[in-house]
Amino acid sequence: MKRTLIISALVLASLTARSQYAWDALRFSQTSYEGTARSLSMGNAMAALGGDMGAIAYNPAALGVYRYSEFVITPSVNGTQDVLSSYNYAGTLSQGGNNVGARIGLSNIGALFDFKINENYGLLNLNVAISAHQSANYFSRASTDYTLNDGSAYLSALASNYSEGYITEEEDLGWSTYALDQKVIRIDPPHDTVWSDIYGMTDMFLDDNTLAVAGPVKHAYTRNTRGYTQDVNFSVGGNVNNMFFFGLNLTLVTMSYNSTISKRESSVNVSDFPTGFDYCSYSKNIRMSGVGFKMTAGVIVRPIAGLSIGASVTTPAWTTIRENRYYDMTTSSIQHRQISSDISGSYTFKMTSPWRWTAGLGYIFGQRCSVDVDYEAAYYGQIKLTEKDGKEGIFSGDYGDNAYIKNNFKTVHSVRAGTEWLIVPGFSMRAGYNFYSRTNDLKENDRLVYNDERHFASFGLGWRSRSSIYIDAAAQVQCNTVREEFNPMYEPYCYDPLTDEYLVSAPYAVENSRAWKVLLTIGFRF
């Protein structure tokens, strides 16, 4: 009978589970241009110089600068380093994990065709191109093993949440696998009113019928993510008198994201627990895929010899996203050996990303050196989520995702700078820098909770043959770390409405992550 109590909470579970969509929308709206090895090595600061397949992604007028046809392909290696420091419920450092990984990918592939129109005056050439650019990479991994806690517990937190009516898929599975149970405290006459309490396998009842964690437990946490956003550009660009260049991208946006989070709680001594608690393992897998559309228009002007001024604007990406979720939990105790249960579901929603503006200033010093500095801005508070019918639905209201986005996400300013030097005929050296301001100012105890400000340095080499083949290589490293504080296993629990505080603390983690990438471009001009 008591196992059926969970059914009445399924609607609440489906609503609370969606509170994370604001952060999903932020992730899918951000860009981290990869392009070609040449553009990356110059910090992707080519909005004013143009003439590179990678630059077409953020200023399609770069296509008009070309005076030849070209095919390029750019394989890549993307890597991350995540240092996860775990603290127990009392704030004592219990374990640190250093996770390093890398994945092979394809940053760019494309073909460009140059069509001569006039020789000396007017529209000199009109070029078309089709290219695919990876604009975001979601590869990361973080884990900690067997951190020790003796004052709070994962299953105790689920029980507290269940009692307070905060029921998600985790609480649902906890009930289904007997990790949570119900004890009758008393029955009051005259109507035989039953008073009961929900408790977890890790709990014990004290003499006054209050709950406490029965003994020390060990925690393990793992998170793995992978995926990408790829822009397929259908581009056209032109050249007027070698002074004015224009371009337009029609872009098909495709994205894929896969995240798996695993949690495990186990007893140090089974005998400490009246329930005979042994362990509980939980995993959540989220797969998202989406298709969308956006447009970019840009110009490059050369008012005097050597000087270039570029500008572009990108519309929002209107994307439809399909989400599939799978949750499973297994618990084991002396009484209930390895009881497993799972939940799965899917949901489709729409996302509108923000407008994006880019401006650049470049200069070419003779035949030996070029420099470019770009500025880009995007206001992430403009992101909007709707259900598949176009209505805000569950994302509306003062506490909905759209209100959260508007109130917490800010304008991100990006500065890119790059230079290229011709050392000897056919051989070039390049260097660049990228800066991205943080997306939010969320704080706890006057300390930033998620500081995603980023600085990148890049460098590269280029070789041009006397025929039509060229090879470029580039590397980019993140100079700082993105810092995030979060509760990996569970949030603080046992809410006290009188003090508006949670009485039981939770273990937390500080994650410092950085990224790097290596690109190799092989091109052929014809």
CSV table of N, CA and C in Angstrom, one decimal, residues 408-500:
chain,number,residue,atom,x,y,z
A,408,ASN,N,19.2,36.7,-14.0
A,408,ASN,CA,20.5,36.3,-13.5
A,408,ASN,C,21.6,36.3,-14.6
A,409,PHE,N,21.2,36.1,-15.9
A,409,PHE,CA,22.2,36.1,-16.9
A,409,PHE,C,22.5,37.5,-17.5
A,410,LYS,N,23.7,37.8,-17.9
A,410,LYS,CA,24.1,39.1,-18.2
A,410,LYS,C,24.7,39.2,-19.6
A,411,THR,N,25.1,40.4,-20.0
A,411,THR,CA,25.8,40.5,-21.3
A,411,THR,C,27.2,40.0,-21.2
A,412,VAL,N,27.6,39.2,-22.1
A,412,VAL,CA,29.0,38.7,-22.1
A,412,VAL,C,29.8,39.5,-23.2
A,413,HIS,N,30.9,40.0,-22.8
A,413,HIS,CA,31.8,40.8,-23.7
A,413,HIS,C,33.0,39.9,-24.0
A,414,SER,N,33.2,39.8,-25.3
A,414,SER,CA,34.4,39.0,-25.8
A,414,SER,C,35.3,39.9,-26.6
A,415,VAL,N,36.6,39.8,-26.2
A,415,VAL,CA,37.7,40.5,-26.9
A,415,VAL,C,38.6,39.5,-27.5
A,416,ARG,N,38.9,39.7,-28.8
A,416,ARG,CA,39.8,38.7,-29.5
A,416,ARG,C,40.9,39.6,-30.2
A,417,ALA,N,42.1,39.1,-30.1
A,417,ALA,CA,43.2,39.8,-30.8
A,417,ALA,C,44.1,38.8,-31.4
A,418,GLY,N,44.7,39.1,-32.6
A,418,GLY,CA,45.6,38.2,-33.2
A,418,GLY,C,46.5,38.9,-34.2
A,419,THR,N,47.7,38.2,-34.4
A,419,THR,CA,48.6,38.7,-35.3
A,419,THR,C,49.3,37.6,-36.1
A,420,GLU,N,49.7,37.9,-37.4
A,420,GLU,CA,50.3,36.9,-38.2
A,420,GLU,C,51.6,37.6,-38.8
A,421,TRP,N,52.7,36.8,-38.8
A,421,TRP,CA,54.0,37.3,-39.3
A,421,TRP,C,54.5,36.3,-40.4
A,422,LEU,N,54.8,36.9,-41.5
A,422,LEU,CA,55.5,36.1,-42.6
A,422,LEU,C,57.0,36.1,-42.3
A,423,ILE,N,57.5,35.0,-41.8
A,423,ILE,CA,58.9,34.9,-41.4
A,423,ILE,C,59.8,34.8,-42.7
A,424,VAL,N,59.5,33.8,-43.5
A,424,VAL,CA,60.2,33.7,-44.8
A,424,VAL,C,59.1,33.3,-45.8
A,425,PRO,N,59.4,33.4,-47.1
A,425,PRO,CA,58.4,33.1,-48.0
A,425,PRO,C,57.8,31.7,-47.8
A,426,GLY,N,56.5,31.6,-47.7
A,426,GLY,CA,55.9,30.3,-47.5
A,426,GLY,C,55.8,29.8,-46.0
A,427,PHE,N,56.3,30.6,-45.1
A,427,PHE,CA,56.3,30.1,-43.7
A,427,PHE,C,55.9,31.3,-42.8
A,428,SER,N,54.8,31.1,-42.0
A,428,SER,CA,54.2,32.1,-41.1
A,428,SER,C,54.1,31.6,-39.7
A,429,MET,N,54.2,32.6,-38.8
A,429,MET,CA,53.9,32.4,-37.3
A,429,MET,C,52.8,33.3,-36.9
A,430,ARG,N,52.0,32.7,-36.0
A,430,ARG,CA,50.8,33.4,-35.5
A,430,ARG,C,50.6,33.3,-34.0
A,431,ALA,N,49.9,34.3,-33.4
A,431,ALA,CA,49.6,34.3,-32.0
A,431,ALA,C,48.3,35.0,-31.8
A,432,GLY,N,47.6,34.6,-30.7
A,432,GLY,CA,46.3,35.3,-30.5
A,432,GLY,C,45.9,35.2,-29.0
A,433,TYR,N,44.8,35.9,-28.7
A,433,TYR,CA,44.3,36.0,-27.3
A,433,TYR,C,42.8,36.1,-27.4
A,434,ASN,N,42.1,35.5,-26.4
A,434,ASN,CA,40.6,35.6,-26.3
A,434,ASN,C,40.3,35.9,-24.9
A,435,PHE,N,39.3,36.7,-24.7
A,435,PHE,CA,38.7,37.0,-23.4
A,435,PHE,C,37.2,36.9,-23.4
A,436,TYR,N,36.6,36.2,-22.5
A,436,TYR,CA,35.1,36.2,-22.3
A,436,TYR,C,34.8,36.6,-20.9
A,437,SER,N,34.0,37.6,-20.8
A,437,SER,CA,33.5,37.9,-19.4
A,437,SER,C,32.5,36.9,-18.9
A,438,ARG,N,32.2,36.9,-17.6
A,438,ARG,CA,31.4,35.9,-17.0
A,438,ARG,C,29.9,36.1,-17.4
A,439,THR,N,29.1,35.0,-17.3
A,439,THR,CA,27.7,35.1,-17.7
A,439,THR,C,26.8,35.5,-16.6
A,440,ASN,N,27.3,35.5,-15.4
A,440,ASN,CA,26.4,35.7,-14.2
A,440,ASN,C,27.2,36.3,-13.1
A,441,ASP,N,26.4,36.8,-12.1
A,441,ASP,CA,27.0,37.3,-10.8
A,441,ASP,C,26.4,36.6,-9.6
A,442,LEU,N,26.0,35.3,-9.8
A,442,LEU,CA,25.4,34.6,-8.7
A,442,LEU,C,26.4,34.4,-7.5
A,443,LYS,N,26.0,34.8,-6.3
A,443,LYS,CA,26.9,34.7,-5.2
A,443,LYS,C,26.2,34.0,-4.0
A,444,GLU,N,27.1,33.4,-3.2
A,444,GLU,CA,26.6,32.9,-1.9
A,444,GLU,C,27.7,33.2,-0.9
A,445,ASN,N,27.2,33.9,0.2
A,445,ASN,CA,28.2,34.4,1.2
A,445,ASN,C,29.2,35.3,0.6
A,446,ASP,N,28.8,36.2,-0.3
A,446,ASP,CA,29.6,37.2,-1.0
A,446,ASP,C,30.7,36.5,-1.8
A,447,ARG,N,30.5,35.3,-2.2
A,447,ARG,CA,31.5,34.6,-3.0
A,447,ARG,C,30.8,34.1,-4.3
A,448,LEU,N,31.4,34.3,-5.5
A,448,LEU,CA,30.8,33.8,-6.7
A,448,LEU,C,30.7,32.3,-6.7
A,449,VAL,N,29.5,31.9,-7.0
A,449,VAL,CA,29.2,30.4,-7.1
A,449,VAL,C,29.7,29.8,-8.4
A,450,TYR,N,29.6,30.5,-9.5
A,450,TYR,CA,30.0,30.0,-10.8
A,450,TYR,C,30.7,31.1,-11.5
A,451,ASN,N,32.0,31.1,-11.5
A,451,ASN,CA,32.8,32.2,-12.2
A,451,ASN,C,33.3,31.6,-13.5
A,452,ASP,N,32.6,31.9,-14.6
A,452,ASP,CA,33.0,31.3,-15.9
A,452,ASP,C,33.7,32.3,-16.8
A,453,GLU,N,34.3,33.3,-16.2
A,453,GLU,CA,35.2,34.2,-17.0
A,453,GLU,C,36.4,33.3,-17.6
A,454,ARG,N,36.7,33.6,-18.8
A,454,ARG,CA,37.7,32.8,-19.5
A,454,ARG,C,38.7,33.6,-20.3
A,455,HIS,N,40.0,33.2,-20.2
A,455,HIS,CA,41.1,33.8,-20.9
A,455,HIS,C,41.8,32.6,-21.7
A,456,PHE,N,42.1,32.9,-23.0
A,456,PHE,CA,42.8,31.9,-23.8
A,456,PHE,C,43.9,32.5,-24.5
A,457,ALA,N,45.0,31.8,-24.6
A,457,ALA,CA,46.1,32.1,-25.5
A,457,ALA,C,46.3,31.1,-26.6
A,458,SER,N,46.7,31.5,-27.8
A,458,SER,CA,46.8,30.6,-28.9
A,458,SER,C,48.1,31.0,-29.7
A,459,PHE,N,48.6,30.0,-30.4
A,459,PHE,CA,49.7,30.2,-31.3
A,459,PHE,C,49.7,29.2,-32.4
A,460,GLY,N,50.4,29.4,-33.5
A,460,GLY,CA,50.4,28.5,-34.6
A,460,GLY,C,51.4,28.8,-35.6
A,461,LEU,N,51.5,27.8,-36.5
A,461,LEU,CA,52.4,27.9,-37.7
A,461,LEU,C,51.7,27.6,-38.9
A,462,GLY,N,52.2,28.2,-40.0
A,462,GLY,CA,51.6,27.9,-41.3
A,462,GLY,C,52.6,27.8,-42.4
A,463,TRP,N,52.3,26.8,-43.3
A,463,TRP,CA,53.2,26.6,-44.4
A,463,TRP,C,52.4,26.6,-45.7
A,464,ARG,N,53.0,27.3,-46.7
A,464,ARG,CA,52.3,27.4,-48.0
A,464,ARG,C,53.3,26.8,-49.1
A,465,SER,N,52.8,25.8,-49.9
A,465,SER,CA,53.7,25.3,-50.9
A,465,SER,C,53.7,26.2,-52.1
A,466,ARG,N,54.6,26.0,-53.1
A,466,ARG,CA,54.6,26.8,-54.3
A,466,ARG,C,53.4,26.4,-55.2
A,467,SER,N,52.8,25.3,-54.9
A,467,SER,CA,51.6,24.9,-55.7
A,467,SER,C,50.4,25.4,-55.0
A,468,SER,N,49.5,24.5,-54.7
A,468,SER,CA,48.2,25.0,-54.1
A,468,SER,C,47.9,24.4,-52.8
A,469,ILE,N,48.8,23.7,-52.2
A,469,ILE,CA,48.5,23.0,-50.9
A,469,ILE,C,49.1,23.9,-49.8
A,470,TYR,N,48.4,23.9,-48.7
A,470,TYR,CA,48.9,24.5,-47.5
A,470,TYR,C,48.5,23.7,-46.2
A,471,ILE,N,49.3,23.9,-45.2
A,471,ILE,CA,49.1,23.2,-43.9
A,471,ILE,C,49.3,24.2,-42.8
A,472,ASP,N,48.3,24.2,-41.9
A,472,ASP,CA,48.4,25.1,-40.7
A,472,ASP,C,48.2,24.3,-39.5
A,473,ALA,N,48.9,24.6,-38.4
A,473,ALA,CA,48.7,24.0,-37.1
A,473,ALA,C,48.6,25.0,-36.0
A,474,ALA,N,47.8,24.7,-35.0
A,474,ALA,CA,47.5,25.7,-34.0
A,474,ALA,C,47.2,25.0,-32.7
A,475,ALA,N,47.5,25.7,-31.6
A,475,ALA,CA,47.1,25.2,-30.2
A,475,ALA,C,46.6,26.3,-29.4
A,476,GLN,N,45.6,26.0,-28.6
A,476,GLN,CA,44.9,27.0,-27.8
A,476,GLN,C,44.9,26.5,-26.3
A,477,VAL,N,45.3,27.3,-25.4
A,477,VAL,CA,45.2,26.8,-24.0
A,477,VAL,C,44.5,27.9,-23.2
A,478,GLN,N,43.7,27.4,-22.2
A,478,GLN,CA,43.0,28.3,-21.3
A,478,GLN,C,43.9,28.7,-20.2
A,479,CYS,N,44.0,30.0,-20.0
A,479,CYS,CA,45.0,30.6,-19.0
A,479,CYS,C,44.5,30.6,-17.6
A,480,ASN,N,43.2,30.6,-17.4
A,480,ASN,CA,42.6,30.6,-16.1
A,480,ASN,C,41.7,29.3,-15.9
A,481,THR,N,41.1,29.2,-14.8
A,481,THR,CA,40.2,28.1,-14.6
A,481,THR,C,38.8,28.6,-14.3
A,482,VAL,N,37.8,27.9,-14.8
A,482,VAL,CA,36.4,28.2,-14.5
A,482,VAL,C,36.1,27.5,-13.2
A,483,ARG,N,35.6,28.3,-12.2
A,483,ARG,CA,35.4,27.8,-10.8
A,483,ARG,C,33.9,27.7,-10.5
A,484,GLU,N,33.5,26.6,-10.0
A,484,GLU,CA,32.1,26.4,-9.7
A,484,GLU,C,32.0,25.7,-8.3
A,485,GLU,N,31.2,26.1,-7.4
A,485,GLU,CA,30.9,25.5,-6.2
A,485,GLU,C,29.5,24.9,-6.3
A,486,PHE,N,29.3,23.6,-5.9
A,486,PHE,CA,28.0,23.0,-6.0
A,486,PHE,C,28.0,21.8,-5.0
A,487,ASN,N,26.8,21.3,-4.8
A,487,ASN,CA,26.6,20.1,-3.9
A,487,ASN,C,26.4,18.9,-4.8
A,488,PRO,N,27.5,18.1,-4.9
A,488,PRO,CA,27.4,16.9,-5.9
A,488,PRO,C,26.4,15.8,-5.5
A,489,MET,N,26.3,15.5,-4.2
A,489,MET,CA,25.4,14.4,-3.8
A,489,MET,C,24.0,14.8,-3.5
A,490,TYR,N,23.8,15.9,-2.8
A,490,TYR,CA,22.5,16.4,-2.4
A,490,TYR,C,22.7,17.8,-1.8
A,491,GLU,N,21.5,18.5,-1.7
A,491,GLU,CA,21.5,19.8,-1.2
A,491,GLU,C,21.3,19.8,0.3
A,492,PRO,N,21.6,20.9,1.0
A,492,PRO,CA,21.3,20.9,2.5
A,492,PRO,C,19.8,20.6,2.7
A,493,TYR,N,19.4,20.0,3.8
A,493,TYR,CA,18.0,19.6,3.9
A,493,TYR,C,17.5,19.8,5.3
A,494,CYS,N,16.3,19.4,5.6
A,494,CYS,CA,15.5,19.6,6.8
A,494,CYS,C,15.3,21.1,7.0
A,495,TYR,N,14.4,21.6,6.2
A,495,TYR,CA,14.1,23.1,6.2
A,495,TYR,C,13.3,23.5,7.5
A,496,ASP,N,13.8,24.6,8.1
A,496,ASP,CA,13.1,25.2,9.3
A,496,ASP,C,12.5,26.5,8.9
A,497,PRO,N,11.1,26.5,8.8
A,497,PRO,CA,10.4,27.8,8.3
A,497,PRO,C,10.6,28.9,9.3
A,498,LEU,N,10.9,28.6,10.5
A,498,LEU,CA,11.0,29.7,11.5
A,498,LEU,C,12.3,30.5,11.3
A,499,THR,N,13.4,29.9,10.9
A,499,THR,CA,14.6,30.6,10.7
A,499,THR,C,14.9,30.7,9.2
A,500,ASP,N,14.1,30.1,8.3
A,500,ASP,CA,14.3,30.1,6.9
A,500,ASP,C,15.7,29.6,6.5
